[in-house]
Amino acid sequence: MSTALPSSRLGRVVRGTGPGLLLAHGAGGGIDANYGPILDTLAVEHTVVGPDYPGTGRTPRAKAPLSLDGLADELVATAVEEGVETFAIAGYSLGAPVAIRAATRHPDRVTALVLTAGFAHPNPRFLLAARIWRDLLRANDLERLAGFLSLIGLSAPALDAIDQDDLDTAIKTTAATIPPGTPEHLDLLIDHVDVRPDLAALTVPTLVISTTLDQLVTPYHHRQLSNAIPGARYAEIQTGHLPFIEQPEQWGALIRDFLRDSRA
């Protein structure tokens, strides 16, 4: 039995035709930022619905703290409002526990899950990084924050290959484009995300994609998901936490091919 749906306040991207695919992005991200490079790939075979969380992209900032149940329900409501009654969900980073909670609360609507760079519950190492992120944001030290996010967001090989001018430009761009809703996303992540009890109840085809060089949400978390979700498939991409920057073609193809297989 599905949970009743709210009306959705979330701004959204809708692209393509075919079976439904709902996107759940990461903390301090957005649909364009996290999925933009692979939207064309996904929209060839799917009706893609990409809602922006409060305070990112097309959606105004929330006036109250976010809850995992509330965000999951609102994402599902966005797809249904667009005429997409059933759908797979692709969740990236914080979007992975959002997708998992959506699947357990709306089992009659969710047909498959793809969880990239995901986690069920932040461990102490991840919490340390997330709290530094939140502290630098609260201090409005945005250039230092952008440097920190570059250091743990990109893989070491990707960062080693960047020259100084390009790195300086990237840090300035990151500092200037941090979404205003990021504090609420981080409060949700740090204080309220624990979907470990949900995992054994998942019955839909699930692919866990491990970003093997990830220094923010490490492969420890990806394995925890794949080991606890019944029948989950597991794949790896040699990338840091930002596959849409480092390996977009490989990432898009993995999602597309798994969803094609899951329908067959």
Short mmCIF file of C-alpha atoms in Angstrom, two decimals:
data_model
loop_
_atom_site.label_atom_id
_atom_site.label_comp_id
_atom_site.label_asym_id
_atom_site.label_seq_id
_atom_site.Cartn_x
_atom_site.Cartn_y
_atom_site.Cartn_z
CA MET A 1 0.00 0.00 0.00
CA SER A 2 1.37 3.37 -1.01
CA THR A 3 1.57 6.41 1.26
CA ALA A 4 -0.73 9.33 0.34
CA LEU A 5 1.03 11.97 -1.76
CA PRO A 6 1.37 15.68 -1.05
CA SER A 7 1.22 18.27 -3.81
CA SER A 8 4.77 18.93 -4.99
CA ARG A 9 6.39 22.37 -4.76
CA LEU A 10 9.49 21.12 -6.55
CA GLY A 11 10.61 22.70 -9.81
CA ARG A 12 11.46 20.03 -12.35
CA VAL A 13 12.94 18.99 -15.68
CA VAL A 14 10.82 16.64 -17.83
CA ARG A 15 12.46 15.09 -20.89
CA GLY A 16 12.01 12.20 -23.30
CA THR A 17 9.41 9.49 -23.82
CA GLY A 18 9.01 5.91 -22.67
CA PRO A 19 8.94 4.22 -19.24
CA GLY A 20 9.23 6.57 -16.28
CA LEU A 21 12.57 7.47 -14.68
CA LEU A 22 12.64 9.72 -11.61
CA LEU A 23 15.96 11.35 -10.65
CA ALA A 24 17.09 12.07 -7.07
CA HIS A 25 20.14 14.33 -6.87
CA GLY A 26 22.80 14.90 -4.22
CA ALA A 27 23.19 17.38 -1.34
CA GLY A 28 24.21 20.80 -2.56
CA GLY A 29 23.66 19.59 -6.12
CA GLY A 30 20.68 19.89 -8.45
CA ILE A 31 19.33 18.11 -11.50
CA ASP A 32 21.37 20.16 -13.98
CA ALA A 33 24.55 19.91 -11.90
CA ASN A 34 24.32 16.18 -11.10
CA TYR A 35 22.48 14.72 -14.12
CA GLY A 36 22.87 17.34 -16.86
CA PRO A 37 25.68 15.52 -18.72
CA ILE A 38 23.65 12.26 -18.95
CA LEU A 39 20.10 13.59 -19.42
CA ASP A 40 20.20 13.13 -23.21
CA THR A 41 21.31 9.49 -22.79
CA LEU A 42 18.55 8.74 -20.28
CA ALA A 43 15.80 10.58 -22.20
CA VAL A 44 16.25 8.45 -25.34
CA GLU A 45 14.42 5.51 -23.71
CA HIS A 46 12.61 7.12 -20.76
CA THR A 47 10.28 9.87 -19.68
CA VAL A 48 12.73 11.47 -17.26
CA VAL A 49 11.40 13.57 -14.37
CA GLY A 50 14.11 15.49 -12.51
CA PRO A 51 12.93 17.48 -9.47
CA ASP A 52 15.24 20.01 -7.81
CA TYR A 53 15.28 19.80 -4.01
CA PRO A 54 14.30 22.96 -2.09
CA GLY A 55 16.91 25.68 -2.52
CA THR A 56 18.43 24.31 -5.74
CA GLY A 57 17.81 24.93 -9.43
CA ARG A 58 14.15 25.71 -10.08
CA THR A 59 12.90 25.29 -6.49
CA PRO A 60 12.73 27.99 -3.79
CA ARG A 61 14.47 27.38 -0.48
CA ALA A 62 12.47 25.55 2.21
CA LYS A 63 11.10 27.52 5.16
CA ALA A 64 11.31 24.50 7.49
CA PRO A 65 13.81 21.64 7.97
CA LEU A 66 13.67 18.82 5.42
CA SER A 67 12.63 15.30 6.37
CA LEU A 68 13.58 12.16 4.48
CA ASP A 69 9.97 10.94 4.28
CA GLY A 70 8.75 14.37 3.16
CA LEU A 71 11.40 14.72 0.45
CA ALA A 72 10.83 11.16 -0.81
CA ASP A 73 7.05 11.71 -0.96
CA GLU A 74 7.44 15.03 -2.77
CA LEU A 75 9.75 13.49 -5.38
CA VAL A 76 7.21 10.74 -6.07
CA ALA A 77 4.40 13.32 -6.21
CA THR A 78 6.37 15.31 -8.82
CA ALA A 79 6.49 12.31 -11.17
CA VAL A 80 2.80 11.51 -10.66
CA GLU A 81 1.85 15.15 -11.34
CA GLU A 82 3.68 14.83 -14.68
CA GLY A 83 1.50 11.84 -15.60
CA VAL A 84 4.22 9.29 -14.82
CA GLU A 85 2.43 6.80 -12.54
CA THR A 86 5.20 4.20 -12.21
CA PHE A 87 8.93 4.68 -12.60
CA ALA A 88 12.44 3.58 -11.82
CA ILE A 89 14.43 5.92 -9.56
CA ALA A 90 18.08 6.83 -10.08
CA GLY A 91 19.51 8.19 -6.84
CA TYR A 92 22.94 9.84 -6.60
CA SER A 93 24.70 10.43 -3.25
CA LEU A 94 22.01 11.79 -0.85
CA GLY A 95 19.57 10.84 -3.61
CA ALA A 96 20.27 7.16 -2.88
CA PRO A 97 18.63 7.09 0.59
CA VAL A 98 15.88 9.38 -0.77
CA ALA A 99 15.25 6.81 -3.54
CA ILE A 100 15.31 3.90 -1.08
CA ARG A 101 12.79 5.60 1.20
CA ALA A 102 10.58 6.42 -1.79
CA ALA A 103 10.62 2.74 -2.82
CA THR A 104 9.64 1.53 0.66
CA ARG A 105 6.89 4.15 1.06
CA HIS A 106 5.51 3.78 -2.50
CA PRO A 107 6.16 0.15 -3.49
CA ASP A 108 3.34 0.11 -6.06
CA ARG A 109 4.98 2.95 -8.01
CA VAL A 110 8.72 2.18 -8.00
CA THR A 111 9.84 -0.41 -10.57
CA ALA A 112 13.65 -0.38 -10.15
CA LEU A 113 16.47 1.45 -8.35
CA VAL A 114 19.89 2.64 -9.48
CA LEU A 115 21.97 3.89 -6.54
CA THR A 116 25.23 5.70 -7.40
CA ALA A 117 27.79 6.86 -4.80
CA GLY A 118 25.11 6.09 -2.24
CA PHE A 119 24.87 5.34 1.45
CA ALA A 120 22.35 4.01 3.96
CA HIS A 121 23.68 5.95 6.96
CA PRO A 122 26.73 8.23 7.25
CA ASN A 123 29.55 6.63 9.26
CA PRO A 124 31.89 8.72 11.48
CA ARG A 125 34.37 9.38 8.64
CA PHE A 126 31.64 10.64 6.31
CA LEU A 127 30.07 12.69 9.12
CA LEU A 128 33.44 14.34 9.76
CA ALA A 129 33.61 15.50 6.13
CA ALA A 130 29.95 16.58 6.07
CA ARG A 131 30.31 18.59 9.29
CA ILE A 132 33.40 20.40 7.96
CA TRP A 133 31.34 21.17 4.81
CA ARG A 134 28.50 22.54 6.96
CA ASP A 135 30.84 24.50 9.26
CA LEU A 136 32.60 26.23 6.33
CA LEU A 137 29.20 27.04 4.82
CA ARG A 138 27.91 28.50 8.11
CA ALA A 139 31.10 30.59 8.36
CA ASN A 140 30.47 31.82 4.78
CA ASP A 141 34.05 30.77 3.94
CA LEU A 142 33.03 29.81 0.43
CA GLU A 143 36.44 29.71 -1.31
CA ARG A 144 37.87 27.47 1.41
CA LEU A 145 34.72 25.33 1.18
CA ALA A 146 35.10 25.07 -2.60
CA GLY A 147 38.72 23.99 -2.14
CA PHE A 148 37.69 21.35 0.40
CA LEU A 149 34.92 20.05 -1.88
CA SER A 150 37.37 19.86 -4.81
CA LEU A 151 39.80 17.91 -2.66
CA ILE A 152 37.28 15.27 -1.56
CA GLY A 153 34.85 15.45 -4.50
CA LEU A 154 37.23 14.72 -7.36
CA SER A 155 39.40 11.60 -7.49
CA ALA A 156 43.12 12.02 -6.85
CA PRO A 157 43.99 11.10 -10.48
CA ALA A 158 41.55 13.70 -11.83
CA LEU A 159 42.82 16.38 -9.45
CA ASP A 160 46.48 15.51 -10.10
CA ALA A 161 45.93 16.17 -13.81
CA ILE A 162 44.52 19.70 -13.37
CA ASP A 163 46.87 22.67 -13.80
CA GLN A 164 46.84 25.58 -11.35
CA ASP A 165 44.85 28.05 -13.46
CA ASP A 166 42.11 25.50 -14.17
CA LEU A 167 41.92 24.51 -10.50
CA ASP A 168 41.71 28.16 -9.40
CA THR A 169 38.91 28.78 -11.92
CA ALA A 170 37.04 25.64 -10.84
CA ILE A 171 37.24 26.66 -7.17
CA LYS A 172 35.94 30.16 -7.93
CA THR A 173 33.07 28.69 -9.98
CA THR A 174 32.18 26.22 -7.21
CA ALA A 175 32.23 28.97 -4.57
CA ALA A 176 29.93 31.14 -6.69
CA THR A 177 27.39 28.42 -7.46
CA ILE A 178 26.72 26.75 -4.08
CA PRO A 179 22.91 26.37 -3.95
CA PRO A 180 21.20 28.37 -1.16
CA GLY A 181 19.38 25.25 0.08
CA THR A 182 22.62 23.36 0.84
CA PRO A 183 22.44 23.95 4.64
CA GLU A 184 19.07 22.17 4.80
CA HIS A 185 20.41 19.29 2.67
CA LEU A 186 23.38 18.87 5.02
CA ASP A 187 21.21 19.03 8.14
CA LEU A 188 19.08 16.24 6.65
CA LEU A 189 22.12 14.15 5.73
CA ILE A 190 23.93 14.58 9.05
CA ASP A 191 21.03 14.33 11.47
CA HIS A 192 18.23 12.34 9.83
CA VAL A 193 19.39 9.82 7.22
CA ASP A 194 19.29 6.16 8.23
CA VAL A 195 17.65 3.78 5.77
CA ARG A 196 19.40 0.63 7.02
CA PRO A 197 16.05 -0.81 8.24
CA ASP A 198 14.57 -0.25 4.73
CA LEU A 199 17.12 -2.28 2.79
CA ALA A 200 15.89 -5.83 3.43
CA ALA A 201 12.36 -4.80 2.40
CA LEU A 202 13.38 -3.74 -1.13
CA THR A 203 12.02 -6.12 -3.76
CA VAL A 204 12.62 -4.23 -7.02
CA PRO A 205 15.59 -4.81 -9.35
CA THR A 206 18.44 -2.73 -7.93
CA LEU A 207 21.84 -1.71 -9.27
CA VAL A 208 24.43 -0.27 -6.88
CA ILE A 209 27.12 1.72 -8.72
CA SER A 210 30.30 2.16 -6.72
CA THR A 211 32.44 5.22 -7.45
CA THR A 212 35.64 3.39 -6.53
CA LEU A 213 37.89 6.44 -6.03
CA ASP A 214 35.29 8.29 -3.94
CA GLN A 215 36.76 10.11 -0.93
CA LEU A 216 33.44 11.51 0.35
CA VAL A 217 31.03 8.55 0.18
CA THR A 218 33.62 5.77 0.10
CA PRO A 219 33.11 2.27 -1.39
CA TYR A 220 32.54 1.03 2.19
CA HIS A 221 29.06 2.57 1.91
CA HIS A 222 28.37 1.20 -1.58
CA ARG A 223 29.19 -2.35 -0.42
CA GLN A 224 26.95 -1.91 2.61
CA LEU A 225 24.06 -1.15 0.25
CA SER A 226 24.74 -3.96 -2.21
CA ASN A 227 25.23 -6.54 0.57
CA ALA A 228 21.98 -5.65 2.35
CA ILE A 229 19.60 -5.21 -0.61
CA PRO A 230 18.17 -8.59 -1.73
CA GLY A 231 19.41 -9.55 -5.20
CA ALA A 232 21.18 -6.23 -5.82
CA ARG A 233 23.59 -6.05 -8.75
CA TYR A 234 26.87 -4.22 -8.27
CA ALA A 235 28.98 -2.28 -10.76
CA GLU A 236 32.03 -0.05 -10.46
CA ILE A 237 33.19 3.18 -12.11
CA GLN A 238 36.77 4.40 -11.66
CA THR A 239 35.82 7.89 -10.50
CA GLY A 240 35.65 10.10 -7.45
CA HIS A 241 32.33 11.37 -6.06
CA LEU A 242 31.48 13.26 -9.27
CA PRO A 243 30.90 10.69 -12.04
CA PHE A 244 29.05 13.32 -14.10
CA ILE A 245 32.37 15.21 -14.36
CA GLU A 246 34.88 12.34 -14.53
CA GLN A 247 33.02 9.51 -16.34
CA PRO A 248 29.63 10.74 -17.63
CA GLU A 249 29.44 8.45 -20.68
CA GLN A 250 30.20 5.32 -18.68
CA TRP A 251 27.78 6.35 -15.93
CA GLY A 252 24.92 7.11 -18.31
CA ALA A 253 25.43 3.83 -20.19
CA LEU A 254 25.42 1.78 -16.95
CA ILE A 255 22.09 3.28 -15.87
CA ARG A 256 20.51 2.94 -19.33
CA ASP A 257 21.63 -0.67 -19.83
CA PHE A 258 20.54 -1.83 -16.38
CA LEU A 259 17.09 -0.29 -16.76
CA ARG A 260 16.74 -1.90 -20.19
CA ASP A 261 17.67 -5.29 -18.65
CA SER A 262 15.35 -4.82 -15.68
CA ARG A 263 12.37 -4.24 -18.00
CA ALA A 264 13.24 -7.31 -20.10
#
